[in-house]
Short mmCIF file of C-alpha atoms in Angstrom, two decimals:
data_model
loop_
_atom_site.label_atom_id
_atom_site.label_comp_id
_atom_site.label_asym_id
_atom_site.label_seq_id
_atom_site.Cartn_x
_atom_site.Cartn_y
_atom_site.Cartn_z
CA MET A 295 -21.69 59.64 144.22
CA THR A 296 -22.82 62.30 146.88
CA ALA A 297 -23.55 61.67 150.24
CA THR A 298 -27.20 62.63 149.83
CA THR A 299 -27.53 59.79 147.00
CA THR A 300 -25.90 57.26 149.16
CA THR A 301 -28.11 57.96 152.06
CA ASN A 302 -31.16 57.85 149.68
CA ARG A 303 -30.26 54.21 148.86
CA LEU A 304 -30.04 53.12 152.41
CA THR A 305 -33.15 51.30 154.06
CA LEU A 306 -34.02 49.96 157.37
CA ARG A 307 -35.14 46.36 157.96
CA ILE A 308 -36.87 45.99 161.32
CA THR A 309 -38.46 42.83 162.67
CA GLY A 310 -40.86 43.75 165.42
CA GLY A 311 -41.92 42.17 168.67
CA HIS A 312 -38.99 42.96 170.61
CA PRO A 313 -39.57 45.08 173.71
CA LEU A 314 -36.85 47.81 174.26
CA HIS A 315 -34.83 47.82 177.48
CA GLY A 316 -31.70 49.76 178.63
CA THR A 317 -30.26 53.09 178.87
CA THR A 318 -29.51 55.52 176.02
CA THR A 319 -28.34 59.18 175.52
CA VAL A 320 -30.16 62.04 173.80
CA GLN A 321 -28.39 63.95 171.08
CA GLY A 322 -28.06 67.68 171.07
CA SER A 323 -31.21 69.34 169.77
CA LYS A 324 -31.54 69.35 165.91
CA ASN A 325 -33.97 72.34 165.79
CA ILE A 326 -32.12 74.58 168.40
CA ALA A 327 -28.67 73.90 166.80
CA LEU A 328 -29.85 75.13 163.30
CA HIS A 329 -30.77 78.46 164.64
CA LEU A 330 -27.61 78.64 166.79
CA TYR A 331 -25.61 78.08 163.54
CA ALA A 332 -27.20 80.98 161.97
CA ALA A 333 -26.57 83.23 165.13
CA ALA A 334 -22.82 82.01 164.82
CA ILE A 335 -22.60 84.17 161.80
CA LEU A 336 -22.80 87.23 163.87
CA ALA A 337 -20.00 86.37 166.31
CA ASP A 338 -16.92 88.54 166.08
CA ARG A 339 -14.65 86.05 168.06
CA PRO A 340 -14.36 82.18 167.65
CA LEU A 341 -17.54 80.47 168.84
CA THR A 342 -17.83 76.59 169.81
CA LEU A 343 -21.18 75.03 169.83
CA ALA A 344 -20.66 72.06 172.01
CA GLY A 345 -23.01 68.91 171.70
CA ALA A 346 -23.81 69.66 168.02
CA PRO A 347 -26.10 66.94 166.62
CA ALA A 348 -24.19 64.69 163.97
CA ILE A 349 -26.96 64.95 161.35
CA LEU A 350 -27.08 65.84 157.45
CA ASP A 351 -28.47 69.38 158.35
CA THR A 352 -25.51 70.25 160.58
CA GLY A 353 -23.05 69.51 157.52
CA VAL A 354 -25.35 71.55 155.17
CA CYS A 355 -25.36 74.54 157.60
CA ALA A 356 -21.51 74.19 157.81
CA GLU A 357 -21.20 74.40 154.14
CA ILE A 358 -23.41 77.32 153.89
CA LEU A 359 -21.27 79.19 156.68
CA HIS A 360 -18.20 78.25 154.65
CA ARG A 361 -19.48 79.48 151.23
CA THR A 362 -20.51 82.76 152.70
CA GLY A 363 -17.29 83.46 154.48
CA THR A 364 -17.56 82.13 158.07
CA ARG A 365 -15.13 79.43 158.71
CA ALA A 366 -16.89 76.44 160.12
CA THR A 367 -15.53 72.97 161.09
CA ILE A 368 -17.13 69.97 162.80
CA SER A 369 -15.20 67.71 165.11
CA ASP A 370 -16.17 65.28 167.88
CA GLY A 371 -19.63 66.96 168.33
CA GLU A 372 -18.42 70.54 168.28
CA PHE A 373 -19.41 73.02 165.82
CA GLU A 374 -16.55 75.56 165.63
CA THR A 375 -16.75 78.93 163.77
CA ARG A 376 -14.37 81.89 163.38
CA PRO A 377 -15.43 85.15 161.88
CA ALA A 378 -14.96 85.70 158.04
CA ASP A 379 -12.26 87.88 156.70
CA SER A 380 -14.78 89.11 154.04
CA TYR A 381 -18.28 87.87 153.48
CA PHE A 382 -20.03 86.55 150.36
CA PRO A 383 -23.71 86.94 151.27
CA VAL A 384 -25.26 84.57 148.78
CA ILE A 385 -26.67 81.40 150.10
CA PRO A 386 -26.29 78.63 147.31
CA ASP A 387 -29.43 77.25 146.02
CA ASP A 388 -28.31 73.91 146.09
CA LEU A 389 -27.86 74.22 149.98
CA GLY A 390 -30.54 76.64 150.95
CA ARG A 391 -33.22 74.51 149.48
CA ARG A 392 -32.13 71.55 151.73
CA ILE A 393 -32.94 73.10 155.22
CA ARG A 394 -35.84 74.92 156.65
CA THR A 395 -33.84 77.70 158.34
CA THR A 396 -32.57 79.41 155.10
CA ALA A 397 -34.23 82.51 155.90
CA VAL A 398 -32.86 82.79 159.35
CA MET A 399 -29.30 82.34 158.12
CA ALA A 400 -30.05 84.99 155.45
CA ALA A 401 -31.11 87.23 158.11
CA ALA A 402 -27.68 86.82 160.02
CA LEU A 403 -26.01 87.84 156.68
CA LEU A 404 -28.06 90.62 156.01
CA ALA A 405 -27.37 91.92 159.61
CA ARG A 406 -23.65 91.45 158.83
CA THR A 407 -23.35 92.84 155.48
CA GLY A 408 -26.43 94.72 154.57
CA LYS A 409 -27.32 92.52 151.80
CA VAL A 410 -28.14 88.87 150.85
CA THR A 411 -29.50 86.74 148.33
CA PHE A 412 -31.02 83.34 149.11
CA PRO A 413 -33.45 80.61 147.68
CA LEU A 414 -36.75 79.90 149.31
CA PRO A 415 -36.26 77.36 151.98
CA GLY A 416 -36.57 73.57 151.81
CA GLY A 417 -36.74 71.05 154.62
CA ASP A 418 -39.67 68.62 155.04
CA ALA A 419 -42.31 68.07 152.42
CA PHE A 420 -45.58 68.00 154.44
CA CYS A 421 -46.16 71.62 154.26
CA ALA A 422 -45.01 74.85 152.55
CA ARG A 423 -42.63 76.89 154.26
CA TYR A 424 -43.92 80.54 154.37
CA ILE A 425 -41.46 83.22 154.96
CA ASP A 426 -43.74 86.35 154.72
CA LEU A 427 -43.01 87.26 158.45
CA HIS A 428 -39.26 86.72 157.96
CA LEU A 429 -39.48 89.26 154.86
CA ALA A 430 -41.62 91.66 156.92
CA ALA A 431 -38.94 91.67 159.56
CA MET A 432 -36.22 92.49 157.06
CA GLU A 433 -38.19 95.30 155.50
CA ALA A 434 -38.64 96.61 159.22
CA ALA A 435 -35.12 96.53 159.72
CA GLY A 436 -34.64 98.71 156.72
CA ALA A 437 -34.19 96.37 153.82
CA GLU A 438 -35.68 96.56 150.41
CA VAL A 439 -36.79 92.94 149.53
CA GLU A 440 -37.37 91.34 146.21
CA VAL A 441 -38.76 88.02 145.38
CA ASN A 442 -38.22 86.39 141.91
CA ARG A 443 -38.25 82.97 140.44
CA GLY A 444 -37.68 81.38 143.86
CA ARG A 445 -34.94 83.58 145.15
CA VAL A 446 -34.95 86.41 147.52
CA ARG A 447 -32.84 89.62 147.40
CA ALA A 448 -32.64 91.95 150.45
CA ARG A 449 -30.42 95.05 150.58
CA CYS A 450 -30.61 97.55 153.26
CA LEU A 451 -31.20 101.17 151.73
CA ASP A 452 -29.25 103.31 154.18
CA SER A 453 -25.92 102.70 155.72
CA LYS A 454 -27.37 103.93 159.02
CA ARG A 455 -29.21 101.35 160.74
CA LEU A 456 -32.12 102.30 162.98
CA PRO A 457 -34.01 100.47 165.76
CA PHE A 458 -37.40 98.81 164.37
CA ILE A 459 -40.69 97.31 165.42
CA THR A 460 -41.95 94.15 163.75
CA THR A 461 -44.61 91.58 164.52
CA VAL A 462 -43.80 87.93 164.17
CA SER A 463 -47.35 86.47 164.91
CA THR A 464 -50.63 85.98 163.12
CA LYS A 465 -54.16 85.70 164.25
CA LYS A 466 -54.52 82.15 162.38
CA TRP A 467 -51.21 80.55 163.29
CA GLY A 468 -49.88 82.36 166.21
CA PRO A 469 -46.18 83.20 166.76
CA SER A 470 -43.63 82.21 164.25
CA LEU A 471 -40.52 80.53 165.80
CA GLY A 472 -38.25 81.13 162.67
CA ALA A 473 -39.44 84.71 162.23
CA THR A 474 -38.84 85.58 165.79
CA VAL A 475 -35.04 84.34 165.42
CA THR A 476 -34.77 86.22 162.14
CA ALA A 477 -36.04 89.44 163.70
CA MET A 478 -33.67 88.88 166.92
CA LEU A 479 -30.65 88.33 164.66
CA LEU A 480 -31.24 91.44 162.66
CA ALA A 481 -31.79 93.47 165.95
CA ALA A 482 -28.63 92.09 167.48
CA ARG A 483 -26.55 94.12 165.21
CA THR A 484 -28.91 97.13 165.05
CA PRO A 485 -27.83 100.21 167.34
CA GLY A 486 -30.58 100.99 169.70
CA THR A 487 -33.41 98.89 171.12
CA SER A 488 -35.69 97.08 168.48
CA SER A 489 -39.03 95.57 169.42
CA ILE A 490 -40.40 92.13 168.36
CA LEU A 491 -44.19 91.75 169.01
CA GLY A 492 -45.81 88.60 169.66
CA PRO A 493 -42.56 86.55 169.73
CA SER A 494 -42.55 82.64 170.00
CA ILE A 495 -41.25 81.40 173.30
CA GLU A 496 -40.27 77.89 171.96
CA PRO A 497 -36.98 76.76 173.20
CA GLU A 498 -35.32 77.47 169.72
CA VAL A 499 -35.96 81.05 170.43
CA THR A 500 -35.16 81.25 174.17
CA VAL A 501 -31.82 79.33 173.75
CA THR A 502 -30.84 81.38 170.70
CA ALA A 503 -31.67 84.56 172.97
CA GLU A 504 -29.50 83.15 175.67
CA LEU A 505 -26.52 82.84 173.56
CA LEU A 506 -27.03 86.40 172.33
CA ALA A 507 -27.32 87.53 175.90
CA ARG A 508 -24.16 85.82 176.83
CA SER A 509 -22.38 87.45 173.85
CA GLY A 510 -23.14 90.99 174.71
CA VAL A 511 -26.57 91.64 173.09
CA GLY A 512 -29.30 93.15 175.40
CA ILE A 513 -32.36 90.82 175.54
CA THR A 514 -35.28 91.84 177.56
CA TRP A 515 -38.81 89.81 177.72
CA GLN A 516 -41.97 91.36 178.14
CA GLY A 517 -43.86 88.30 178.70
CA ASN A 518 -45.40 86.76 175.69
CA GLU A 519 -46.21 90.32 174.28
CA ALA A 520 -42.78 91.57 173.10
CA LEU A 521 -39.13 90.80 173.08
CA HIS A 522 -36.70 93.73 173.22
CA VAL A 523 -33.24 93.62 171.84
CA THR A 524 -30.51 96.18 172.19
CA GLY A 525 -27.90 95.71 169.37
CA THR A 526 -24.20 95.97 169.59
CA ASP A 527 -21.38 96.29 167.10
CA HIS A 528 -19.21 93.46 168.84
CA ILE A 529 -20.58 89.97 169.59
CA ALA A 530 -18.59 87.77 171.62
CA GLY A 531 -17.65 84.09 171.00
CA GLY A 532 -16.77 81.55 173.57
CA VAL A 533 -18.18 78.08 174.23
CA PHE A 534 -22.01 77.37 174.46
CA ARG A 535 -23.66 73.98 174.76
CA VAL A 536 -26.66 72.78 172.51
CA PRO A 537 -29.37 71.48 174.79
CA PRO A 538 -30.48 67.91 174.46
CA ASP A 539 -33.02 67.10 171.87
CA ARG A 540 -36.52 66.99 173.50
CA LEU A 541 -37.98 65.68 170.20
CA GLU A 542 -35.72 62.66 170.04
CA ALA A 543 -36.09 61.98 173.82
CA ALA A 544 -39.82 61.86 173.17
CA THR A 545 -39.41 59.57 170.18
CA LEU A 546 -37.13 57.20 172.29
CA ALA A 547 -39.81 57.32 174.91
CA LEU A 548 -42.56 56.43 172.52
CA ALA A 549 -40.32 53.50 171.08
CA ALA A 550 -40.28 52.11 174.59
CA ALA A 551 -44.10 52.55 174.97
CA ILE A 552 -44.99 50.88 171.59
CA THR A 553 -42.89 47.90 172.41
CA GLY A 554 -43.99 47.51 175.97
CA GLY A 555 -40.47 48.02 177.19
CA SER A 556 -38.43 50.08 179.81
CA VAL A 557 -35.92 52.80 178.69
CA HIS A 558 -33.81 54.95 180.78
CA LEU A 559 -32.95 58.28 179.01
CA ASP A 560 -29.57 59.27 180.59
CA ALA A 561 -29.08 62.97 181.67
CA PHE A 562 -32.43 63.96 180.38
CA PRO A 563 -34.94 64.76 183.38
CA PRO A 564 -38.54 64.71 182.95
CA ASP A 565 -38.64 68.51 183.15
CA GLY A 566 -36.82 68.46 179.72
CA PHE A 567 -40.21 67.56 178.13
CA PRO A 568 -42.73 70.21 177.55
CA ALA A 569 -45.63 70.24 180.16
CA GLY A 570 -48.18 69.39 177.44
CA LEU A 571 -46.22 66.34 176.24
CA VAL A 572 -45.90 65.01 179.95
CA SER A 573 -49.71 65.57 180.18
CA VAL A 574 -50.56 63.65 177.07
CA PHE A 575 -48.36 60.85 177.83
CA ALA A 576 -49.76 60.35 181.31
CA ASP A 577 -53.37 60.24 179.71
CA ALA A 578 -52.07 57.68 177.36
CA GLY A 579 -50.45 55.65 180.12
CA ILE A 580 -46.90 56.40 179.38
CA LEU A 581 -44.99 56.85 182.85
CA LEU A 582 -42.06 59.32 183.13
CA THR A 583 -39.92 58.62 186.31
CA ALA A 584 -37.13 60.66 187.31
CA GLU A 585 -34.12 58.44 188.14
CA HIS A 586 -30.31 58.98 188.52
CA GLY A 587 -30.49 62.40 186.73
CA GLY A 588 -32.55 61.07 183.78
CA THR A 589 -35.95 59.61 182.94
CA THR A 590 -37.22 56.21 183.02
CA VAL A 591 -39.96 55.45 180.61
CA THR A 592 -42.57 52.59 181.28
CA VAL A 593 -45.92 51.66 180.49
CA PRO A 594 -47.31 49.98 183.70
CA GLU A 595 -50.64 48.92 182.11
CA ARG A 596 -52.32 48.96 178.66
CA LEU A 597 -51.71 52.08 176.41
CA ARG A 598 -54.97 54.17 176.57
CA ALA A 599 -56.59 56.21 173.80
CA VAL A 600 -56.44 60.07 174.24
CA GLU A 601 -58.02 63.19 172.83
CA MET A 602 -55.37 65.97 172.42
CA ALA A 603 -54.03 68.93 170.45
CA THR A 604 -50.64 70.05 169.12
CA GLY A 605 -49.63 73.60 170.23
CA PRO A 606 -46.89 76.04 170.92
CA HIS A 607 -44.47 75.45 173.55
CA PRO A 608 -45.17 74.41 176.37
CA GLY A 609 -47.99 72.41 174.55
CA TYR A 610 -47.71 69.12 172.77
CA PRO A 611 -45.05 69.59 169.90
CA THR A 612 -46.29 69.00 166.46
CA ASP A 613 -42.93 67.29 165.72
CA VAL A 614 -43.93 64.46 167.86
CA GLN A 615 -47.34 64.16 166.53
CA PRO A 616 -46.43 61.59 163.73
CA GLN A 617 -44.83 59.25 166.35
CA LEU A 618 -47.56 59.54 168.81
CA THR A 619 -50.12 58.63 165.98
CA ALA A 620 -48.17 55.43 165.45
CA VAL A 621 -47.99 54.51 169.18
CA LEU A 622 -51.96 55.19 169.37
CA THR A 623 -52.53 52.48 167.04
CA GLN A 624 -51.78 50.11 169.84
CA ALA A 625 -54.02 52.16 172.50
CA ALA A 626 -57.45 50.79 173.31
CA GLY A 627 -60.27 52.96 172.24
CA LEU A 628 -60.68 55.89 169.63
CA SER A 629 -57.99 58.61 169.87
CA ARG A 630 -58.36 62.18 168.30
CA ILE A 631 -55.49 64.35 167.48
CA ASP A 632 -56.05 68.04 166.49
CA GLU A 633 -53.21 69.38 164.62
CA ARG A 634 -53.03 73.02 165.50
CA ILE A 635 -49.67 74.11 164.19
CA TYR A 636 -49.97 73.04 160.56
CA SER A 637 -53.01 72.97 158.41
CA ARG A 638 -52.30 69.37 157.55
CA ARG A 639 -49.66 67.10 158.82
CA ASP A 640 -50.75 63.59 157.84
CA SER A 641 -48.16 62.35 155.42
CA HIS A 642 -47.45 59.32 157.73
CA LEU A 643 -51.03 58.09 157.65
CA ALA A 644 -51.15 56.11 154.25
CA ALA A 645 -48.15 54.35 155.23
CA LEU A 646 -49.40 53.68 158.63
CA ARG A 647 -52.44 52.11 156.96
CA ALA A 648 -50.16 49.76 154.93
CA PHE A 649 -49.19 48.30 158.30
CA GLY A 650 -52.87 47.72 159.03
CA ALA A 651 -53.49 50.81 161.32
CA ALA A 652 -56.95 52.44 161.52
CA VAL A 653 -56.12 55.80 161.05
CA ASN A 654 -57.78 58.77 159.20
CA ALA A 655 -57.78 62.40 158.69
CA GLU A 656 -60.38 65.21 158.13
CA GLY A 657 -58.65 68.48 157.66
CA PRO A 658 -56.40 69.08 160.68
CA ALA A 659 -58.05 66.27 162.73
CA ILE A 660 -56.58 62.80 162.88
CA THR A 661 -58.28 59.76 164.29
CA VAL A 662 -56.82 56.62 165.49
CA GLU A 663 -58.76 53.29 166.43
CA GLY A 664 -57.03 50.84 168.37
CA PRO A 665 -55.49 48.55 169.22
CA SER A 666 -54.68 47.38 165.58
CA ARG A 667 -52.75 44.36 164.62
CA LEU A 668 -49.84 45.66 162.72
CA LEU A 669 -48.20 43.44 159.99
CA ALA A 670 -44.96 43.96 158.32
CA ALA A 671 -44.93 46.40 155.43
CA ASP A 672 -42.58 48.01 152.80
CA VAL A 673 -43.23 51.71 153.22
CA ALA A 674 -41.53 55.08 152.63
CA GLY A 675 -41.61 58.33 154.62
CA GLU A 676 -41.00 61.82 152.88
CA ASP A 677 -40.12 63.75 156.02
CA ILE A 678 -38.20 63.53 159.16
CA ARG A 679 -41.00 62.71 161.73
CA ALA A 680 -43.09 60.69 159.24
CA VAL A 681 -40.10 58.23 158.69
CA THR A 682 -39.69 58.10 162.44
CA ALA A 683 -43.41 57.24 162.88
CA LEU A 684 -43.12 54.26 160.58
CA MET A 685 -40.09 53.02 162.41
CA LEU A 686 -42.07 52.90 165.62
CA ALA A 687 -44.88 51.05 163.79
CA ALA A 688 -42.34 48.73 162.47
CA LEU A 689 -41.06 47.88 166.06
CA ALA A 690 -44.54 46.77 167.04
CA ALA A 691 -45.46 44.85 163.74
CA GLU A 692 -45.49 41.24 163.16
CA GLY A 693 -42.72 40.13 160.64
CA THR A 694 -39.84 42.18 158.96
CA SER A 695 -40.70 45.39 157.51
CA THR A 696 -38.60 47.79 155.05
CA ILE A 697 -38.46 51.36 155.75
CA ARG A 698 -37.25 53.84 152.85
CA GLY A 699 -36.42 57.46 153.73
CA MET A 700 -33.13 57.30 155.43
CA TYR A 701 -32.07 60.56 153.96
CA HIS A 702 -34.94 62.42 155.87
CA LEU A 703 -34.22 60.46 159.10
CA ARG A 704 -30.57 61.28 158.90
CA ARG A 705 -31.57 64.99 158.58
CA GLY A 706 -32.94 64.98 162.11
CA TYR A 707 -31.32 62.08 163.92
CA GLY A 708 -27.72 61.44 164.01
CA ASP A 709 -27.83 57.67 165.32
CA LEU A 710 -31.44 56.69 166.02
CA PRO A 711 -31.27 53.34 164.59
CA PRO A 712 -28.08 52.19 166.31
CA LYS A 713 -29.72 53.48 169.52
CA LEU A 714 -32.66 51.25 169.01
CA ALA A 715 -30.62 48.37 168.10
CA ALA A 716 -28.67 48.67 171.28
CA LEU A 717 -31.96 48.61 173.18
CA GLY A 718 -32.86 45.55 171.73
CA SER A 719 -34.82 45.99 168.51
CA ASP A 720 -33.92 43.63 165.47
CA LEU A 721 -32.89 46.28 163.13
CA THR A 722 -30.36 46.46 160.24
CA ILE A 723 -29.54 49.09 157.72
CA ASN A 724 -29.05 47.91 154.29
CA GLN A 725 -27.83 49.32 150.73
CA GLU A 726 -30.13 49.27 148.03
CA LEU A 727 -28.66 48.03 144.75
CA PRO A 728 -28.61 50.70 141.96
#
């Protein structure tokens, strides 16, 4: 039996009505770590990424590095890599279709070897993962790209690599986080200075740029307009720490809010949250107080309805939208959420309605009427943040709920259920019978 199959058979049982209290820690950032794992392929010396999150996607990425040549080990929260003796630039389908950063890892292999074959990416099921801007960056870097039957083959036509210019933003959706990192990794091993136009400034990008800069790659930001990358033929290793996960921190804060509790996020100060999130939390009545080097989360009065929109950093993160939707079921009034990152991100709504929530969607707009009396439900989530939203609803529901979708939860959170249990939730993890 595989680890994935075993995880799929796990369920959460949560009895609601218990306010959360206490202090907890925040894991290393899942989304940032996945991009740093790709960047590790470029290192010419051993590299240690400290604070790597203990999630399923970390294991998948380590296996991809191992199968393509880079030696990768995981121990006590450290993701350690050593450069390959030789590279096998083919990302296996069974691994590449399980994560969302497959094209980014492929770009690192293309930069290393001049060729790569990889499947179209997987990850969460709420939307398609378009990689057209990734492929355009590969072509700009001198590669011939072919897509056939769900697989991509890219090969650099000339042995001589030249600086390139590529655009990683569209008028409709704005800058692509993943394509920005793809272009950056390609440019990092290209002689001369390449230019990335319309780059994303999400922390996943800026932290990866920081790692490359520390390792000998020239990185120059031209505001939001361009990112200039001067490549090198030697990228150093060393030790680099994965920053704490702002998305898990926000989830823990919302868990405190929906239960009417008080939770301290150790070593995670309020400025670790995006400004757009802090503003929305304040509008909803969620207070973030700097204390003892971290953040204490409280709701001094009743939760309030809000009107808000998701957006690129430093706006409100789309990956905290489902959790906020769950919490707003307990807010007085009519809330409106405009999802501006994805055309639709509403896979959590049907399950929230099973709890008794008054939630609806019309295109990218979600409305929530509260406060709703939530009753226990047996529900399943099909992506990381949807499962998390259902957990939050269960914390506030009357009775004992069953939450399915632990595989998706474990892709993004290493130990979120134990953290919630330690804070006072009535929560157990159960093995389903075959």
